Short mmCIF file of C-alpha atoms in Angstrom, two decimals:
data_model
loop_
_atom_site.label_atom_id
_atom_site.label_comp_id
_atom_site.label_asym_id
_atom_site.label_seq_id
_atom_site.Cartn_x
_atom_site.Cartn_y
_atom_site.Cartn_z
CA MET A 1 0.00 0.00 0.00
CA GLN A 2 1.54 3.32 -1.11
CA PRO A 3 2.21 6.01 1.54
CA ARG A 4 -0.12 8.47 -0.19
CA THR A 5 -2.86 5.85 -0.24
CA ARG A 6 -2.33 5.29 3.49
CA LEU A 7 -2.62 9.04 4.02
CA GLY A 8 -5.83 9.09 1.98
CA PHE A 9 -7.34 6.20 3.93
CA ALA A 10 -6.47 7.90 7.23
CA ALA A 11 -7.73 11.30 6.02
CA ALA A 12 -11.02 9.86 4.75
CA THR A 13 -11.53 7.93 7.99
CA VAL A 14 -10.77 10.90 10.23
CA SER A 15 -12.96 13.17 8.11
CA LEU A 16 -15.85 10.70 8.26
CA VAL A 17 -15.53 10.59 12.05
CA ALA A 18 -15.29 14.39 12.26
CA VAL A 19 -18.40 15.05 10.15
CA PHE A 20 -20.44 12.81 12.41
CA ALA A 21 -18.77 14.28 15.50
CA ALA A 22 -20.13 17.64 14.36
CA SER A 23 -23.54 16.00 14.04
CA GLY A 24 -23.31 14.50 17.53
CA SER A 25 -22.09 17.66 19.24
CA PRO A 26 -25.53 19.29 19.85
CA ILE A 27 -27.07 16.22 21.48
CA PRO A 28 -25.96 16.73 25.12
CA LEU A 29 -27.20 20.34 24.92
CA TYR A 30 -30.75 19.37 24.01
CA GLU A 31 -31.92 19.42 27.61
CA ARG A 32 -30.47 22.92 28.10
CA TYR A 33 -32.22 24.09 24.96
CA ARG A 34 -35.43 22.56 26.29
CA VAL A 35 -35.17 24.29 29.67
CA GLN A 36 -33.73 27.65 28.57
CA ASP A 37 -35.55 28.14 25.26
CA GLY A 38 -38.88 26.59 26.17
CA LEU A 39 -38.58 23.64 23.80
CA THR A 40 -40.53 20.45 24.45
CA THR A 41 -39.51 16.81 24.04
CA GLY A 42 -41.66 16.89 20.92
CA ASP A 43 -39.60 19.80 19.59
CA LEU A 44 -36.40 17.86 20.25
CA SER A 45 -37.87 14.95 18.34
CA ILE A 46 -38.66 17.33 15.44
CA ALA A 47 -35.03 18.47 15.45
CA ALA A 48 -33.88 14.84 15.31
CA VAL A 49 -36.34 13.97 12.55
CA SER A 50 -35.35 17.05 10.50
CA TYR A 51 -31.76 15.83 10.67
CA PHE A 52 -32.72 12.31 9.59
CA VAL A 53 -34.90 13.58 6.73
CA ALA A 54 -32.10 15.87 5.50
CA VAL A 55 -29.72 12.91 5.48
CA MET A 56 -32.20 10.78 3.55
CA VAL A 57 -32.90 13.46 0.94
CA SER A 58 -29.17 14.03 0.55
CA LEU A 59 -28.57 10.30 0.08
CA VAL A 60 -31.32 9.90 -2.52
CA VAL A 61 -30.38 13.03 -4.51
CA LEU A 62 -26.61 13.30 -3.99
CA GLY A 63 -25.67 9.70 -3.21
CA ARG A 64 -24.05 8.96 -6.59
CA LEU A 65 -22.45 12.37 -7.13
CA SER A 66 -18.97 11.21 -6.08
CA ASP A 67 -18.99 8.65 -8.92
CA HIS A 68 -18.93 11.63 -11.31
CA LEU A 69 -17.16 14.48 -9.50
CA GLY A 70 -14.72 12.31 -7.57
CA ARG A 71 -14.62 11.13 -3.97
CA ARG A 72 -12.34 13.93 -2.76
CA THR A 73 -14.41 16.81 -4.16
CA VAL A 74 -17.68 15.60 -2.66
CA SER A 75 -15.95 14.69 0.62
CA LEU A 76 -14.65 18.24 0.91
CA ALA A 77 -18.19 19.53 0.37
CA ALA A 78 -19.42 17.29 3.20
CA VAL A 79 -16.75 18.61 5.56
CA ALA A 80 -17.55 22.23 4.63
CA LEU A 81 -21.31 21.77 5.20
CA ALA A 82 -20.68 20.16 8.58
CA ALA A 83 -18.64 23.21 9.60
CA VAL A 84 -21.36 25.60 8.43
CA GLY A 85 -23.96 23.64 10.37
CA SER A 86 -21.87 23.86 13.53
CA LEU A 87 -21.38 27.59 13.14
CA ALA A 88 -25.14 28.01 12.65
CA LEU A 89 -25.68 26.57 16.15
CA LEU A 90 -23.44 29.07 17.94
CA ASP A 91 -26.53 30.98 19.07
CA VAL A 92 -29.56 28.70 19.45
CA THR A 93 -32.54 30.88 20.37
CA GLY A 94 -35.37 28.57 19.38
CA LEU A 95 -36.48 25.58 17.37
CA SER A 96 -35.95 27.23 13.98
CA VAL A 97 -32.24 27.83 14.61
CA LEU A 98 -31.78 24.31 15.95
CA VAL A 99 -33.56 22.80 12.95
CA THR A 100 -31.46 24.89 10.53
CA GLY A 101 -28.22 23.63 12.04
CA ARG A 102 -29.48 20.06 12.13
CA VAL A 103 -30.58 20.18 8.48
CA LEU A 104 -27.12 21.39 7.43
CA HIS A 105 -25.56 18.62 9.52
CA GLY A 106 -27.96 16.18 7.89
CA VAL A 107 -26.98 17.14 4.34
CA ALA A 108 -23.31 16.91 5.33
CA CYS A 109 -23.81 13.46 6.84
CA GLY A 110 -25.74 12.32 3.77
CA LEU A 111 -22.83 13.32 1.53
CA ALA A 112 -20.37 11.73 3.95
CA SER A 113 -22.40 8.50 4.15
CA SER A 114 -22.00 8.00 0.41
CA ALA A 115 -18.79 9.80 -0.63
CA LEU A 116 -16.59 9.46 2.46
CA THR A 117 -17.59 5.90 3.28
CA THR A 118 -16.90 4.90 -0.32
CA TYR A 119 -13.61 6.82 -0.18
CA VAL A 120 -12.67 4.75 2.89
CA VAL A 121 -13.57 1.47 1.14
CA ASP A 122 -11.70 2.46 -2.04
CA LEU A 123 -8.46 3.20 -0.17
CA ALA A 124 -8.62 0.54 2.55
CA PRO A 125 -5.94 -2.17 2.65
CA ASP A 126 -6.95 -5.71 1.70
CA ARG A 127 -6.05 -7.10 5.15
CA PRO A 128 -7.53 -7.52 7.66
CA ARG A 129 -10.55 -8.41 5.56
CA TRP A 130 -13.05 -6.83 7.95
CA LEU A 131 -11.27 -3.45 8.05
CA ALA A 132 -13.03 -1.74 5.11
CA ALA A 133 -16.55 -2.69 6.22
CA ALA A 134 -15.88 -2.06 9.91
CA THR A 135 -14.31 1.35 9.27
CA ALA A 136 -16.97 2.52 6.83
CA ALA A 137 -19.81 1.32 9.05
CA GLY A 138 -18.29 2.20 12.43
CA SER A 139 -16.78 5.64 11.82
CA PRO A 140 -20.14 7.48 11.83
CA LEU A 141 -21.10 6.09 15.23
CA ILE A 142 -17.63 6.68 16.63
CA GLY A 143 -17.95 10.27 15.44
CA LEU A 144 -21.35 10.68 17.05
CA THR A 145 -19.89 9.30 20.28
CA LEU A 146 -16.88 11.62 20.29
CA GLY A 147 -19.05 14.61 19.43
CA ALA A 148 -21.49 13.89 22.24
CA LEU A 149 -18.82 13.17 24.85
CA GLY A 150 -16.72 16.16 23.82
CA THR A 151 -19.68 18.52 24.05
CA GLY A 152 -20.74 16.98 27.35
CA ALA A 153 -17.31 17.58 28.85
CA LEU A 154 -16.85 21.08 27.40
CA ALA A 155 -20.36 22.18 28.37
CA GLU A 156 -19.81 20.91 31.91
CA HIS A 157 -16.30 22.21 32.55
CA GLY A 158 -15.29 24.58 29.76
CA PRO A 159 -15.96 28.26 28.96
CA ALA A 160 -18.97 29.36 26.89
CA PRO A 161 -20.61 25.92 27.15
CA GLU A 162 -23.05 26.46 24.29
CA ARG A 163 -20.44 27.84 21.87
CA THR A 164 -17.07 26.23 22.57
CA PRO A 165 -18.02 22.71 21.34
CA TYR A 166 -19.04 24.04 17.95
CA LEU A 167 -15.89 26.13 17.59
CA VAL A 168 -13.71 23.14 18.48
CA VAL A 169 -15.40 20.82 16.00
CA THR A 170 -15.18 23.48 13.27
CA ALA A 171 -11.42 23.72 13.82
CA VAL A 172 -11.12 19.92 13.56
CA LEU A 173 -13.09 19.95 10.32
CA ALA A 174 -10.71 22.57 8.90
CA VAL A 175 -7.77 20.24 9.59
CA CYS A 176 -9.64 17.39 7.92
CA ALA A 177 -10.19 19.51 4.81
CA ALA A 178 -6.46 20.17 4.60
CA LEU A 179 -5.73 16.43 4.86
CA LEU A 180 -8.25 15.60 2.16
CA VAL A 181 -6.70 18.12 -0.24
CA GLY A 182 -3.46 16.11 -0.06
CA SER A 183 -5.14 12.73 -0.52
CA PRO A 184 -5.28 10.70 -3.76
CA GLU A 185 -8.39 10.55 -5.91
CA PRO A 186 -9.35 6.92 -6.71
CA VAL A 187 -12.16 7.84 -9.13
CA GLY A 188 -11.73 9.84 -12.33
CA ARG A 189 -14.22 12.50 -13.26
CA ARG A 190 -16.87 11.42 -15.75
CA SER A 191 -19.94 12.94 -17.32
CA GLY A 192 -23.46 12.52 -16.00
CA ALA A 193 -23.18 14.42 -12.72
CA PHE A 194 -26.38 16.35 -13.33
CA ALA A 195 -28.28 13.23 -14.37
CA SER A 196 -27.07 11.47 -11.21
CA LEU A 197 -29.09 13.95 -9.14
CA ARG A 198 -32.30 12.29 -10.26
CA PRO A 199 -33.60 10.51 -7.15
CA ARG A 200 -32.94 6.79 -7.36
CA VAL A 201 -32.31 3.92 -4.99
CA SER A 202 -29.43 1.84 -6.33
CA LEU A 203 -29.03 -1.81 -5.36
CA PRO A 204 -26.73 -4.24 -7.20
CA PRO A 205 -28.84 -7.26 -8.25
CA ALA A 206 -26.48 -9.69 -6.50
CA THR A 207 -27.27 -8.12 -3.11
CA ARG A 208 -31.04 -8.44 -3.31
CA PRO A 209 -31.34 -11.90 -1.69
CA LEU A 210 -29.65 -10.38 1.37
CA LEU A 211 -32.02 -7.42 1.65
CA PRO A 212 -34.73 -8.65 4.06
CA ALA A 213 -32.21 -9.43 6.80
CA ALA A 214 -30.10 -6.36 5.96
CA ILE A 215 -33.04 -3.95 6.15
CA ALA A 216 -34.17 -5.50 9.43
CA VAL A 217 -30.71 -4.95 10.93
CA PHE A 218 -30.38 -1.39 9.62
CA CYS A 219 -33.83 -0.28 10.76
CA ALA A 220 -33.83 -1.87 14.22
CA THR A 221 -30.33 -0.82 15.24
CA TRP A 222 -30.53 2.72 13.93
CA ALA A 223 -33.98 3.17 15.42
CA LEU A 224 -32.46 2.79 18.88
CA GLY A 225 -29.71 5.21 17.87
CA GLY A 226 -32.40 7.75 16.99
CA PHE A 227 -34.03 7.21 20.38
CA TYR A 228 -30.73 7.88 22.15
CA GLN A 229 -30.02 10.92 19.97
CA ALA A 230 -33.35 12.56 20.66
CA PHE A 231 -33.87 11.58 24.28
CA SER A 232 -30.59 10.69 26.04
CA PRO A 233 -30.40 14.15 27.75
CA THR A 234 -34.02 13.81 28.86
CA ILE A 235 -33.39 10.27 30.07
CA ALA A 236 -30.47 11.55 32.14
CA ALA A 237 -32.57 14.36 33.59
CA ARG A 238 -35.92 12.63 34.17
CA ASP A 239 -35.11 8.95 34.62
CA LEU A 240 -31.62 9.10 36.06
CA GLY A 241 -32.04 12.30 38.10
CA THR A 242 -29.21 14.46 36.74
CA ASP A 243 -28.98 17.52 34.46
CA SER A 244 -25.25 17.00 33.79
CA THR A 245 -24.39 17.35 30.12
CA LEU A 246 -21.47 14.97 30.68
CA VAL A 247 -23.82 12.28 32.01
CA ALA A 248 -26.15 12.91 29.06
CA GLY A 249 -23.21 12.49 26.69
CA THR A 250 -22.14 9.34 28.53
CA VAL A 251 -25.63 7.78 28.25
CA PHE A 252 -25.49 8.42 24.50
CA ALA A 253 -21.88 7.21 24.23
CA ALA A 254 -22.61 4.05 26.21
CA PHE A 255 -24.63 2.85 23.24
CA MET A 256 -22.59 4.37 20.40
CA ALA A 257 -18.96 3.78 21.42
CA PRO A 258 -18.96 -0.04 21.73
CA TYR A 259 -20.07 -0.27 18.11
CA ALA A 260 -16.40 -0.01 17.15
CA PHE A 261 -15.64 -3.31 18.88
CA GLY A 262 -18.49 -5.36 17.42
CA GLY A 263 -16.93 -5.75 13.96
CA PRO A 264 -13.42 -6.78 15.09
CA LEU A 265 -14.77 -9.14 17.78
CA THR A 266 -16.74 -11.06 15.16
CA GLY A 267 -14.24 -10.58 12.33
CA ARG A 268 -13.31 -14.27 12.26
CA LEU A 269 -16.93 -15.32 11.82
CA ALA A 270 -18.61 -15.61 8.47
CA ALA A 271 -20.59 -12.49 7.56
CA GLY A 272 -23.96 -14.17 8.11
CA ALA A 273 -22.93 -15.65 11.46
CA ALA A 274 -21.74 -12.23 12.67
CA GLN A 275 -25.03 -10.69 11.54
CA ARG A 276 -27.12 -13.28 13.40
CA LEU A 277 -25.07 -13.23 16.60
CA GLY A 278 -25.02 -9.43 16.63
CA ILE A 279 -28.77 -8.92 16.21
CA VAL A 280 -29.62 -11.49 18.92
CA VAL A 281 -27.22 -9.85 21.40
CA PHE A 282 -28.59 -6.43 20.42
CA ALA A 283 -32.21 -7.42 21.05
CA LEU A 284 -31.45 -8.95 24.45
CA ALA A 285 -29.50 -5.84 25.48
CA VAL A 286 -32.28 -3.47 24.36
CA THR A 287 -34.64 -5.42 26.58
CA GLY A 288 -32.18 -4.81 29.42
CA VAL A 289 -32.17 -1.06 28.68
CA VAL A 290 -35.96 -1.03 28.98
CA VAL A 291 -35.74 -2.81 32.34
CA GLY A 292 -33.15 -0.28 33.51
CA LEU A 293 -35.35 2.65 32.52
CA HIS A 294 -38.34 1.19 34.34
CA THR A 295 -36.35 0.56 37.52
CA GLY A 296 -34.32 3.79 37.34
CA SER A 297 -31.05 1.83 37.43
CA VAL A 298 -28.19 3.86 35.92
CA VAL A 299 -25.90 0.83 35.95
CA THR A 300 -28.38 -1.34 34.03
CA VAL A 301 -29.07 1.36 31.43
CA VAL A 302 -25.38 2.03 30.82
CA LEU A 303 -24.18 -1.59 30.82
CA CYS A 304 -26.99 -2.83 28.60
CA GLY A 305 -26.40 0.16 26.31
CA VAL A 306 -22.76 -0.93 26.01
CA VAL A 307 -23.77 -4.49 25.08
CA ALA A 308 -26.42 -3.23 22.64
CA GLY A 309 -23.83 -1.03 20.92
CA ALA A 310 -21.42 -3.95 20.51
CA GLY A 311 -24.25 -6.12 19.19
CA GLN A 312 -25.17 -3.40 16.71
CA GLY A 313 -21.56 -3.19 15.55
CA ALA A 314 -21.39 -6.96 14.97
CA ALA A 315 -24.73 -7.09 13.16
CA PHE A 316 -24.15 -4.00 11.01
CA THR A 317 -20.57 -4.89 10.07
CA GLY A 318 -21.51 -8.49 9.27
CA THR A 319 -24.31 -7.22 7.07
CA MET A 320 -22.00 -4.77 5.31
CA ARG A 321 -19.40 -7.47 4.70
CA GLY A 322 -22.01 -9.63 3.02
CA LEU A 323 -23.25 -6.79 0.82
CA LEU A 324 -19.80 -5.50 -0.16
CA ALA A 325 -18.69 -9.00 -1.13
CA ARG A 326 -21.36 -8.96 -3.85
CA THR A 327 -20.70 -5.41 -5.06
CA ASP A 328 -18.33 -4.16 -7.77
CA PRO A 329 -16.26 -1.00 -7.07
CA ALA A 330 -18.37 1.03 -9.51
CA GLU A 331 -21.50 0.14 -7.53
CA ARG A 332 -20.19 1.04 -4.07
CA ALA A 333 -21.34 4.65 -3.83
CA GLY A 334 -24.91 3.74 -4.78
CA LEU A 335 -24.90 0.82 -2.37
CA MET A 336 -23.58 2.88 0.54
CA ALA A 337 -26.16 5.59 -0.12
CA THR A 338 -28.93 2.99 -0.11
CA VAL A 339 -27.64 1.30 3.06
CA TYR A 340 -27.72 4.57 4.95
CA LEU A 341 -31.06 5.54 3.41
CA PHE A 342 -32.61 2.47 5.04
CA SER A 343 -30.67 3.14 8.24
CA TYR A 344 -31.76 6.74 8.62
CA GLY A 345 -35.29 5.83 7.60
CA GLY A 346 -35.26 3.30 10.40
CA ALA A 347 -34.20 6.04 12.79
CA ALA A 348 -36.53 8.78 11.53
CA VAL A 349 -39.92 7.06 11.54
CA PRO A 350 -39.74 5.68 15.12
CA SER A 351 -38.32 9.02 16.33
CA LEU A 352 -41.28 10.86 14.84
CA VAL A 353 -43.72 8.45 16.48
CA ALA A 354 -41.83 8.61 19.79
CA GLY A 355 -41.90 12.40 19.72
CA ARG A 356 -45.67 12.35 19.36
CA LEU A 357 -46.07 9.80 22.13
CA SER A 358 -43.71 11.63 24.51
CA ALA A 359 -46.46 14.13 25.30
CA THR A 360 -48.54 11.41 26.95
CA LEU A 361 -46.20 8.51 27.73
CA GLU A 362 -43.03 8.23 29.82
CA LEU A 363 -39.89 7.49 27.81
CA SER A 364 -39.45 4.24 29.72
CA TRP A 365 -42.70 2.99 28.15
CA ILE A 366 -41.85 4.36 24.71
CA ALA A 367 -38.63 2.33 24.89
CA VAL A 368 -40.71 -0.86 24.99
CA GLY A 369 -41.58 -0.26 21.34
CA TYR A 370 -37.89 -0.19 20.43
CA ALA A 371 -37.36 -3.53 22.19
CA ALA A 372 -40.26 -4.98 20.19
CA LEU A 373 -38.70 -3.70 16.96
CA ALA A 374 -35.38 -5.34 17.89
CA LEU A 375 -37.10 -8.67 18.56
CA LEU A 376 -38.91 -8.39 15.22
CA ALA A 377 -35.54 -7.89 13.51
CA VAL A 378 -34.25 -11.07 15.16
CA GLY A 379 -37.17 -12.98 13.68
CA VAL A 380 -36.55 -11.58 10.18
CA VAL A 381 -32.80 -12.26 10.27
CA LEU A 382 -33.11 -15.80 11.58
CA GLY A 383 -36.01 -16.51 9.23
CA SER A 384 -34.04 -15.20 6.23
CA SER A 385 -30.99 -17.27 7.11
CA ALA A 386 -33.15 -20.41 7.09
CA ARG A 387 -34.07 -19.87 3.43
CA PRO A 388 -31.41 -21.11 0.96
CA ARG A 389 -31.56 -18.03 -1.31
CA ALA A 390 -30.98 -15.63 1.60
CA ARG A 391 -27.94 -17.30 3.13
CA VAL A 392 -25.26 -14.73 3.91
CA GLY A 393 -22.81 -17.06 5.60
CA ALA A 394 -20.17 -17.17 2.86
CA ARG A 395 -16.99 -15.47 3.85
CA PRO A 396 -16.29 -12.35 1.77
#
């Protein structure tokens, strides 16, 4: 692997993490926005849904743009939009400002989910074999974790708690842009950029037998991520009895951070086996989170969140390995855009429903629905693996 290619792989990975760190940075401040600016839990859900919808629109419209303009160009656009979104949140005075920043973050993350993840896969070394899928799938959640924890710590102990996190993440994004400028471009420019903006969901035919199980994994795991994104500060305040932004960030990170370990821990398993093991562990852990919320046990919520995050990492990475093994390089950008379209859709719809229900139900009861969704995903994955056409157990 050439040194410049190594630099490009590192730059694309760091940039992917940084874009999602920018997206995760407002989350621990949601409870402050709710208290100080008169927002409701429903408003916070609207902010989360606006972010998810912006990501989905970006994926559908802009998901194949990097195939025509190049990975580096579109990746730089994603980094720039993430910085603009962070700067827009320097003075949150109401829901409209919060939604504006979240929409900009959403478009940036949509571009990153297609262009930067494909950039990572294009430049990744061949060994270990799980590295490309684990890095592409795990970097967004690692970024969300770092953004949430960093904001939680800075808002708790640093100056200007509602401004400093956004300034810090903007500076990091500027460094990422500089690194990307010096990175190689694996894809040559080609015509058809304007035509590629026509909304289309792109799925290589060879991946279609894997779709029922893949969609079940994407929707169930990212649904819980949406729940944590919208409500982890409120859970910390109402159910765990603390208004600490650091605790709110930790509750969110307890689910997101262990994702990074799920892929490597199951890297020696076949893709289908990793998918099945991961989704079963995930569903059992989500059930534990619900129990913890009902009993008010901080330890149970955090520990089960850790296990759920690791299960998500195993299931998602195993699913990605199976899909990528059946995908040609020219099809990767469209595939990645479609993967994240299903993922964000799985997060957006339950978040919208949960936001409506939060006016009349406690979050501990709303969480029961997420456990049911996880158990449904287990049924779909295990049922799909029992059918010969849907087997995903071959090693990529």
